[in-house]
PDB file of C-alpha atoms in Angstrom:
ATOM      1  CA  ALA A   1      -0.074   0.018  -0.019  1.00 80.00           C
ATOM      2  CA  GLN A   2       1.099   3.535  -0.696  1.00 86.00           C
ATOM      3  CA  LYS A   3       1.306   6.050   2.185  1.00 92.00           C
ATOM      4  CA  ILE A   4       2.454   9.619   2.586  1.00 96.00           C
ATOM      5  CA  THR A   5       3.216  11.060   6.030  1.00 97.00           C
ATOM      6  CA  GLN A   6       3.565  14.652   6.966  1.00 97.00           C
ATOM      7  CA  THR A   7       4.302  14.787  10.608  1.00 96.00           C
ATOM      8  CA  GLN A   8       4.186  18.614  11.003  1.00 96.00           C
ATOM      9  CA  PRO A   9       0.644  20.009  11.190  1.00 94.00           C
ATOM     10  CA  GLY A  10       1.921  23.538  11.451  1.00 96.00           C
ATOM     11  CA  MET A  11       5.237  25.415  10.829  1.00 97.00           C
ATOM     12  CA  PHE A  12       6.267  28.861  11.546  1.00 97.00           C
ATOM     13  CA  VAL A  13       9.162  30.774   9.766  1.00 97.00           C
ATOM     14  CA  GLN A  14      10.206  34.352   9.804  1.00 97.00           C
ATOM     15  CA  GLU A  15      10.375  36.251   6.480  1.00 97.00           C
ATOM     16  CA  LYS A  16      13.517  35.647   4.419  1.00 97.00           C
ATOM     17  CA  GLU A  17      14.482  32.553   6.453  1.00 97.00           C
ATOM     18  CA  ALA A  18      14.603  29.067   4.979  1.00 98.00           C
ATOM     19  CA  VAL A  19      12.067  26.438   6.030  1.00 98.00           C
ATOM     20  CA  THR A  20      11.940  22.659   5.621  1.00 98.00           C
ATOM     21  CA  LEU A  21       8.690  20.779   5.330  1.00 98.00           C
ATOM     22  CA  ASP A  22       9.048  17.093   6.062  1.00 98.00           C
ATOM     23  CA  CYS A  23       7.554  14.237   3.967  1.00 98.00           C
ATOM     24  CA  THR A  24       8.058  10.513   4.200  1.00 98.00           C
ATOM     25  CA  TYR A  25       6.574   7.946   1.854  1.00 97.00           C
ATOM     26  CA  ASP A  26       6.068   4.250   1.784  1.00 95.00           C
ATOM     27  CA  THR A  27       5.861   2.107  -1.280  1.00 92.00           C
ATOM     28  CA  SER A  28       7.123  -1.215  -2.628  1.00 90.00           C
ATOM     29  CA  ASP A  29       7.142   0.118  -6.262  1.00 88.00           C
ATOM     30  CA  GLN A  30      10.289   1.097  -7.821  1.00 89.00           C
ATOM     31  CA  SER A  31       8.987   3.591 -10.202  1.00 88.00           C
ATOM     32  CA  TYR A  32       7.220   6.668  -8.570  1.00 92.00           C
ATOM     33  CA  GLY A  33       6.974  10.271  -8.542  1.00 93.00           C
ATOM     34  CA  LEU A  34       6.967  12.751  -5.634  1.00 95.00           C
ATOM     35  CA  PHE A  35       5.014  16.060  -5.715  1.00 95.00           C
ATOM     36  CA  TRP A  36       4.474  19.056  -3.582  1.00 97.00           C
ATOM     37  CA  TYR A  37       1.383  21.306  -3.862  1.00 96.00           C
ATOM     38  CA  LYS A  38       0.648  24.561  -2.318  1.00 96.00           C
ATOM     39  CA  GLN A  39      -2.907  25.427  -1.161  1.00 95.00           C
ATOM     40  CA  PRO A  40      -3.455  28.951  -0.207  1.00 94.00           C
ATOM     41  CA  SER A  41      -6.580  29.912   1.857  1.00 92.00           C
ATOM     42  CA  SER A  42      -8.464  30.576  -1.585  1.00 90.00           C
ATOM     43  CA  GLY A  43      -8.447  26.775  -1.909  1.00 89.00           C
ATOM     44  CA  GLU A  44      -6.642  26.132  -5.287  1.00 90.00           C
ATOM     45  CA  MET A  45      -3.971  23.462  -5.610  1.00 91.00           C
ATOM     46  CA  ILE A  46      -0.797  24.847  -7.066  1.00 92.00           C
ATOM     47  CA  PHE A  47       1.874  22.540  -8.297  1.00 91.00           C
ATOM     48  CA  LEU A  48       5.317  23.415  -6.922  1.00 95.00           C
ATOM     49  CA  ILE A  49       7.791  20.691  -7.788  1.00 95.00           C
ATOM     50  CA  TYR A  50       8.313  17.053  -8.890  1.00 94.00           C
ATOM     51  CA  GLN A  51      11.002  14.450  -8.281  1.00 95.00           C
ATOM     52  CA  GLY A  52      11.169  11.100 -10.091  1.00 93.00           C
ATOM     53  CA  SER A  53      12.288   8.023  -8.178  1.00 93.00           C
ATOM     54  CA  TYR A  54      15.151   7.596 -10.702  1.00 93.00           C
ATOM     55  CA  ASP A  55      16.222  11.094 -10.741  1.00 92.00           C
ATOM     56  CA  GLU A  56      19.716  11.366  -9.234  1.00 88.00           C
ATOM     57  CA  GLN A  57      19.691  15.106  -8.726  1.00 94.00           C
ATOM     58  CA  ASN A  58      17.381  16.925  -6.228  1.00 96.00           C
ATOM     59  CA  ALA A  59      14.693  18.834  -8.022  1.00 96.00           C
ATOM     60  CA  THR A  60      14.645  22.640  -7.810  1.00 97.00           C
ATOM     61  CA  GLU A  61      12.214  25.188  -8.995  1.00 95.00           C
ATOM     62  CA  GLY A  62      13.203  28.713  -8.191  1.00 97.00           C
ATOM     63  CA  ARG A  63      12.903  29.129  -4.368  1.00 97.00           C
ATOM     64  CA  TYR A  64      11.567  25.471  -3.989  1.00 98.00           C
ATOM     65  CA  SER A  65      13.972  22.427  -3.733  1.00 97.00           C
ATOM     66  CA  LEU A  66      13.154  18.902  -2.863  1.00 97.00           C
ATOM     67  CA  ASN A  67      15.546  16.979  -0.618  1.00 97.00           C
ATOM     68  CA  PHE A  68      15.199  13.478  -1.880  1.00 97.00           C
ATOM     69  CA  GLN A  69      16.691  10.742   0.296  1.00 96.00           C
ATOM     70  CA  LYS A  70      15.571   7.525  -1.376  1.00 95.00           C
ATOM     71  CA  ALA A  71      17.105   5.191   1.102  1.00 94.00           C
ATOM     72  CA  ARG A  72      15.133   7.105   3.972  1.00 95.00           C
ATOM     73  CA  LYS A  73      12.138   7.365   1.816  1.00 96.00           C
ATOM     74  CA  SER A  74      11.907  11.014   2.449  1.00 97.00           C
ATOM     75  CA  ALA A  75      11.167  13.933   0.159  1.00 98.00           C
ATOM     76  CA  ASN A  76      11.301  17.126   2.160  1.00 98.00           C
ATOM     77  CA  LEU A  77      10.464  20.436   0.530  1.00 98.00           C
ATOM     78  CA  VAL A  78      12.870  23.389   1.355  1.00 98.00           C
ATOM     79  CA  ILE A  79      11.530  26.833   0.777  1.00 98.00           C
ATOM     80  CA  SER A  80      14.418  29.414   0.689  1.00 97.00           C
ATOM     81  CA  ALA A  81      13.981  33.129   1.481  1.00 96.00           C
ATOM     82  CA  SER A  82      10.474  32.728   2.800  1.00 97.00           C
ATOM     83  CA  GLN A  83       7.890  35.411   1.741  1.00 97.00           C
ATOM     84  CA  LEU A  84       4.606  36.381   3.334  1.00 97.00           C
ATOM     85  CA  GLY A  85       2.895  34.969   0.343  1.00 97.00           C
ATOM     86  CA  ASP A  86       4.215  31.467   1.128  1.00 98.00           C
ATOM     87  CA  SER A  87       1.858  31.181   4.067  1.00 98.00           C
ATOM     88  CA  ALA A  88      -0.350  28.290   2.959  1.00 97.00           C
ATOM     89  CA  MET A  89      -1.176  24.649   3.372  1.00 96.00           C
ATOM     90  CA  TYR A  90       1.518  22.493   1.687  1.00 97.00           C
ATOM     91  CA  PHE A  91       0.764  18.902   0.645  1.00 97.00           C
ATOM     92  CA  CYS A  92       3.180  16.168  -0.336  1.00 97.00           C
ATOM     93  CA  ALA A  93       1.840  13.614  -2.865  1.00 96.00           C
ATOM     94  CA  MET A  94       3.105  10.433  -4.527  1.00 94.00           C
ATOM     95  CA  ARG A  95       2.197   8.850  -7.833  1.00 91.00           C
ATOM     96  CA  VAL A  96       3.082   5.254  -8.524  1.00 86.00           C
ATOM     97  CA  ASP A  97       3.521   4.502 -12.226  1.00 79.00           C
ATOM     98  CA  ARG A  98       3.189   0.876 -13.504  1.00 72.00           C
ATOM     99  CA  GLY A  99       4.222   0.356 -17.107  1.00 65.00           C
ATOM    100  CA  SER A 100       2.413   2.839 -19.227  1.00 58.00           C
ATOM    101  CA  THR A 101      -0.221   3.692 -16.604  1.00 61.00           C
ATOM    102  CA  LEU A 102       0.110   6.849 -14.875  1.00 66.00           C
ATOM    103  CA  GLY A 103      -1.554   6.405 -11.372  1.00 76.00           C
ATOM    104  CA  ARG A 104      -3.404   8.539  -9.057  1.00 86.00           C
ATOM    105  CA  LEU A 105      -1.939  10.868  -6.354  1.00 91.00           C
ATOM    106  CA  TYR A 106      -1.659   9.826  -2.717  1.00 92.00           C
ATOM    107  CA  PHE A 107      -1.683  12.875  -0.540  1.00 95.00           C
ATOM    108  CA  GLY A 108      -0.348  13.408   2.947  1.00 96.00           C
ATOM    109  CA  ARG A 109      -2.433  15.378   5.472  1.00 95.00           C
ATOM    110  CA  GLY A 110      -0.622  18.539   4.808  1.00 96.00           C
ATOM    111  CA  THR A 111       1.397  21.185   6.725  1.00 97.00           C
ATOM    112  CA  GLN A 112       0.151  24.777   7.420  1.00 97.00           C
ATOM    113  CA  LEU A 113       3.102  27.089   6.961  1.00 98.00           C
ATOM    114  CA  THR A 114       2.804  30.606   8.395  1.00 98.00           C
ATOM    115  CA  VAL A 115       5.398  33.245   7.518  1.00 98.00           C
ATOM    116  CA  TRP A 116       5.676  36.083   9.908  1.00 96.00           C
ATOM    117  CA  PRO A 117       7.295  39.379   9.288  1.00 94.00           C
TER     118      PRO A 117
ATOM    119  CA  GLU B   1      -0.429  29.529 -19.886  1.00 72.00           C
ATOM    120  CA  PRO B   2      -3.088  26.769 -20.303  1.00 75.00           C
ATOM    121  CA  GLU B   3      -5.112  25.955 -17.290  1.00 88.00           C
ATOM    122  CA  VAL B   4      -7.845  23.425 -16.022  1.00 93.00           C
ATOM    123  CA  THR B   5     -11.091  25.201 -15.460  1.00 94.00           C
ATOM    124  CA  GLN B   6     -14.061  24.053 -13.334  1.00 96.00           C
ATOM    125  CA  THR B   7     -17.657  25.305 -13.233  1.00 96.00           C
ATOM    126  CA  PRO B   8     -19.502  26.070 -11.082  1.00 96.00           C
ATOM    127  CA  SER B   9     -17.055  27.625  -8.468  1.00 95.00           C
ATOM    128  CA  HIS B  10     -19.794  26.846  -5.850  1.00 96.00           C
ATOM    129  CA  GLN B  11     -22.851  24.674  -5.891  1.00 96.00           C
ATOM    130  CA  VAL B  12     -25.432  24.451  -3.158  1.00 97.00           C
ATOM    131  CA  THR B  13     -27.971  21.626  -3.414  1.00 97.00           C
ATOM    132  CA  GLN B  14     -30.472  19.762  -1.341  1.00 97.00           C
ATOM    133  CA  MET B  15     -29.821  16.212  -0.027  1.00 97.00           C
ATOM    134  CA  GLY B  16     -30.980  13.668  -2.559  1.00 96.00           C
ATOM    135  CA  GLN B  17     -30.536  15.813  -5.498  1.00 97.00           C
ATOM    136  CA  GLU B  18     -28.367  15.236  -8.563  1.00 97.00           C
ATOM    137  CA  VAL B  19     -25.448  17.535  -9.304  1.00 97.00           C
ATOM    138  CA  ILE B  20     -23.093  17.640 -12.271  1.00 97.00           C
ATOM    139  CA  LEU B  21     -19.633  19.216 -11.763  1.00 97.00           C
ATOM    140  CA  ARG B  22     -17.950  20.316 -14.993  1.00 96.00           C
ATOM    141  CA  CYS B  23     -14.354  20.507 -15.904  1.00 96.00           C
ATOM    142  CA  VAL B  24     -12.354  21.572 -19.038  1.00 94.00           C
ATOM    143  CA  PRO B  25      -8.940  19.831 -18.824  1.00 91.00           C
ATOM    144  CA  ILE B  26      -5.956  21.236 -20.743  1.00 88.00           C
ATOM    145  CA  SER B  27      -6.484  20.288 -24.297  1.00 82.00           C
ATOM    146  CA  ASN B  28      -3.465  18.123 -24.964  1.00 82.00           C
ATOM    147  CA  HIS B  29      -3.555  16.151 -21.757  1.00 84.00           C
ATOM    148  CA  LEU B  30      -4.634  12.499 -21.741  1.00 82.00           C
ATOM    149  CA  TYR B  31      -5.258  11.496 -18.201  1.00 88.00           C
ATOM    150  CA  PHE B  32      -7.961  13.138 -16.092  1.00 91.00           C
ATOM    151  CA  TYR B  33      -8.771  12.902 -12.396  1.00 94.00           C
ATOM    152  CA  TRP B  34     -11.444  13.852  -9.894  1.00 96.00           C
ATOM    153  CA  TYR B  35     -10.388  14.411  -6.309  1.00 97.00           C
ATOM    154  CA  ARG B  36     -12.238  15.667  -3.324  1.00 96.00           C
ATOM    155  CA  GLN B  37     -11.209  17.495  -0.060  1.00 95.00           C
ATOM    156  CA  ILE B  38     -13.546  17.610   2.861  1.00 93.00           C
ATOM    157  CA  LEU B  39     -13.008  20.900   4.731  1.00 88.00           C
ATOM    158  CA  GLY B  40      -9.854  20.739   6.743  1.00 83.00           C
ATOM    159  CA  GLN B  41      -8.867  17.274   5.546  1.00 87.00           C
ATOM    160  CA  LYS B  42      -6.582  15.672   3.124  1.00 87.00           C
ATOM    161  CA  VAL B  43      -7.247  15.312  -0.554  1.00 93.00           C
ATOM    162  CA  GLU B  44      -8.798  11.997  -1.549  1.00 94.00           C
ATOM    163  CA  PHE B  45      -8.759  10.492  -4.889  1.00 94.00           C
ATOM    164  CA  LEU B  46     -12.002   9.558  -6.604  1.00 96.00           C
ATOM    165  CA  VAL B  47     -11.394   8.296 -10.079  1.00 95.00           C
ATOM    166  CA  SER B  48      -9.109   8.550 -13.091  1.00 92.00           C
ATOM    167  CA  PHE B  49      -9.960   8.501 -16.699  1.00 90.00           C
ATOM    168  CA  TYR B  50      -7.892   7.640 -19.661  1.00 87.00           C
ATOM    169  CA  ASN B  51      -8.731   6.798 -23.314  1.00 83.00           C
ATOM    170  CA  ASN B  52     -12.426   7.527 -22.610  1.00 85.00           C
ATOM    171  CA  GLU B  53     -12.761   4.957 -19.912  1.00 89.00           C
ATOM    172  CA  ILE B  54     -12.237   4.852 -16.204  1.00 91.00           C
ATOM    173  CA  SER B  55      -8.782   3.526 -15.417  1.00 88.00           C
ATOM    174  CA  GLU B  56      -8.954   3.511 -11.580  1.00 89.00           C
ATOM    175  CA  LYS B  57     -11.460   4.339  -9.019  1.00 91.00           C
ATOM    176  CA  SER B  58     -11.494   4.537  -5.156  1.00 92.00           C
ATOM    177  CA  GLU B  59     -13.813   2.873  -2.728  1.00 91.00           C
ATOM    178  CA  ILE B  60     -15.528   6.476  -2.283  1.00 93.00           C
ATOM    179  CA  PHE B  61     -16.491   6.284  -6.042  1.00 94.00           C
ATOM    180  CA  ASP B  62     -19.609   4.100  -5.549  1.00 91.00           C
ATOM    181  CA  ASP B  63     -22.687   3.721  -7.724  1.00 92.00           C
ATOM    182  CA  GLN B  64     -23.759   7.159  -6.976  1.00 95.00           C
ATOM    183  CA  PHE B  65     -20.892   8.646  -8.876  1.00 96.00           C
ATOM    184  CA  SER B  66     -20.233   8.612 -12.589  1.00 96.00           C
ATOM    185  CA  VAL B  67     -17.918  10.424 -15.021  1.00 95.00           C
ATOM    186  CA  GLU B  68     -18.173  11.350 -18.752  1.00 91.00           C
ATOM    187  CA  ARG B  69     -16.224  12.987 -21.375  1.00 88.00           C
ATOM    188  CA  PRO B  70     -19.256  13.857 -23.540  1.00 81.00           C
ATOM    189  CA  ASP B  71     -17.782  16.072 -26.166  1.00 82.00           C
ATOM    190  CA  GLY B  72     -14.002  15.654 -26.257  1.00 76.00           C
ATOM    191  CA  SER B  73     -13.391  18.703 -24.198  1.00 83.00           C
ATOM    192  CA  ASN B  74     -15.542  18.690 -21.059  1.00 90.00           C
ATOM    193  CA  PHE B  75     -15.032  16.117 -18.260  1.00 93.00           C
ATOM    194  CA  THR B  76     -18.042  15.763 -15.877  1.00 95.00           C
ATOM    195  CA  LEU B  77     -18.657  14.227 -12.431  1.00 97.00           C
ATOM    196  CA  LYS B  78     -22.126  13.361 -11.552  1.00 97.00           C
ATOM    197  CA  ILE B  79     -23.364  12.678  -8.188  1.00 97.00           C
ATOM    198  CA  ARG B  80     -26.918  11.017  -8.558  1.00 95.00           C
ATOM    199  CA  SER B  81     -28.293  11.436  -5.076  1.00 94.00           C
ATOM    200  CA  THR B  82     -26.154  13.734  -2.931  1.00 96.00           C
ATOM    201  CA  LYS B  83     -25.744  13.040   0.722  1.00 95.00           C
ATOM    202  CA  LEU B  84     -24.668  15.500   3.548  1.00 96.00           C
ATOM    203  CA  GLU B  85     -21.278  13.989   3.537  1.00 94.00           C
ATOM    204  CA  ASP B  86     -20.719  14.739  -0.036  1.00 96.00           C
ATOM    205  CA  SER B  87     -20.087  18.369   0.982  1.00 97.00           C
ATOM    206  CA  ALA B  88     -16.605  19.036  -0.015  1.00 97.00           C
ATOM    207  CA  MET B  89     -14.205  20.773  -2.435  1.00 96.00           C
ATOM    208  CA  TYR B  90     -14.080  18.908  -5.738  1.00 97.00           C
ATOM    209  CA  PHE B  91     -11.035  19.158  -7.827  1.00 96.00           C
ATOM    210  CA  CYS B  92     -10.452  18.108 -11.424  1.00 96.00           C
ATOM    211  CA  ALA B  93      -6.945  17.424 -12.653  1.00 94.00           C
ATOM    212  CA  SER B  94      -5.274  16.614 -15.889  1.00 90.00           C
ATOM    213  CA  LEU B  95      -1.949  15.144 -16.514  1.00 85.00           C
ATOM    214  CA  LEU B  96       0.786  15.392 -19.115  1.00 77.00           C
ATOM    215  CA  GLY B  97       4.130  13.941 -18.321  1.00 75.00           C
ATOM    216  CA  ASN B  98       5.170  14.677 -14.666  1.00 76.00           C
ATOM    217  CA  GLU B  99       2.912  17.683 -14.168  1.00 77.00           C
ATOM    218  CA  GLN B 100      -0.600  17.114 -12.715  1.00 83.00           C
ATOM    219  CA  PHE B 101      -2.442  20.399 -13.015  1.00 89.00           C
ATOM    220  CA  PHE B 102      -5.437  21.104 -10.795  1.00 93.00           C
ATOM    221  CA  GLY B 103      -8.456  23.225 -11.495  1.00 94.00           C
ATOM    222  CA  PRO B 104      -9.531  25.855  -9.001  1.00 94.00           C
ATOM    223  CA  GLY B 105     -12.246  23.340  -7.577  1.00 95.00           C
ATOM    224  CA  THR B 106     -15.968  23.353  -7.115  1.00 97.00           C
ATOM    225  CA  ARG B 107     -17.246  23.820  -3.553  1.00 96.00           C
ATOM    226  CA  LEU B 108     -20.321  21.560  -3.076  1.00 97.00           C
ATOM    227  CA  THR B 109     -22.569  22.252  -0.109  1.00 97.00           C
ATOM    228  CA  VAL B 110     -25.232  19.674   0.453  1.00 97.00           C
ATOM    229  CA  LEU B 111     -28.120  20.850   2.810  1.00 96.00           C
TER     230      LEU B 111
END
């Protein structure tokens, strides 16, 4: 069975500081992808970053980077230089891919990030 | 930039009524999904759709739910007889490669 665990219900960070949001996953499949989404209070789901299980380099997208540690089954999101607009719920998700079938996303429970001035 | 659109943004209905939630996925995407999020809870998978048929569905997606792609652009989720516990935000998503894009969601309120 596939499972995503986010152990931090809430995190606080001061503006301009970096913050790490934790995510661990469990799967017996070898081919999978890890995603992070941002959900502001308005409710939409905004795609941030993707890491494939076979990617050797950690993914980066602007101020977002994914610290992928395959042996530990962790995929932490690092946000550098936090901004007030980063305050939102953050979800880690996993997709298992089998052959040519692209599977559904399994979501964690989310971490509410608050950035204070 | 192309985006997934959903209508309506908010739907209020009486228990037992049928609702149809509409989505227009990104045009060259091949996989489509419905997810829901009950207020304050995590996002739950409902169903995936590929090549004009359901490819996977969750235990939530029972006989009260159905999906259609009636005209090659719209992707609809129908709930035949809504229950109070169907109140949630419903997200449509479409996929190409490694990016699964979500629509803005439809907030369904069942009274």
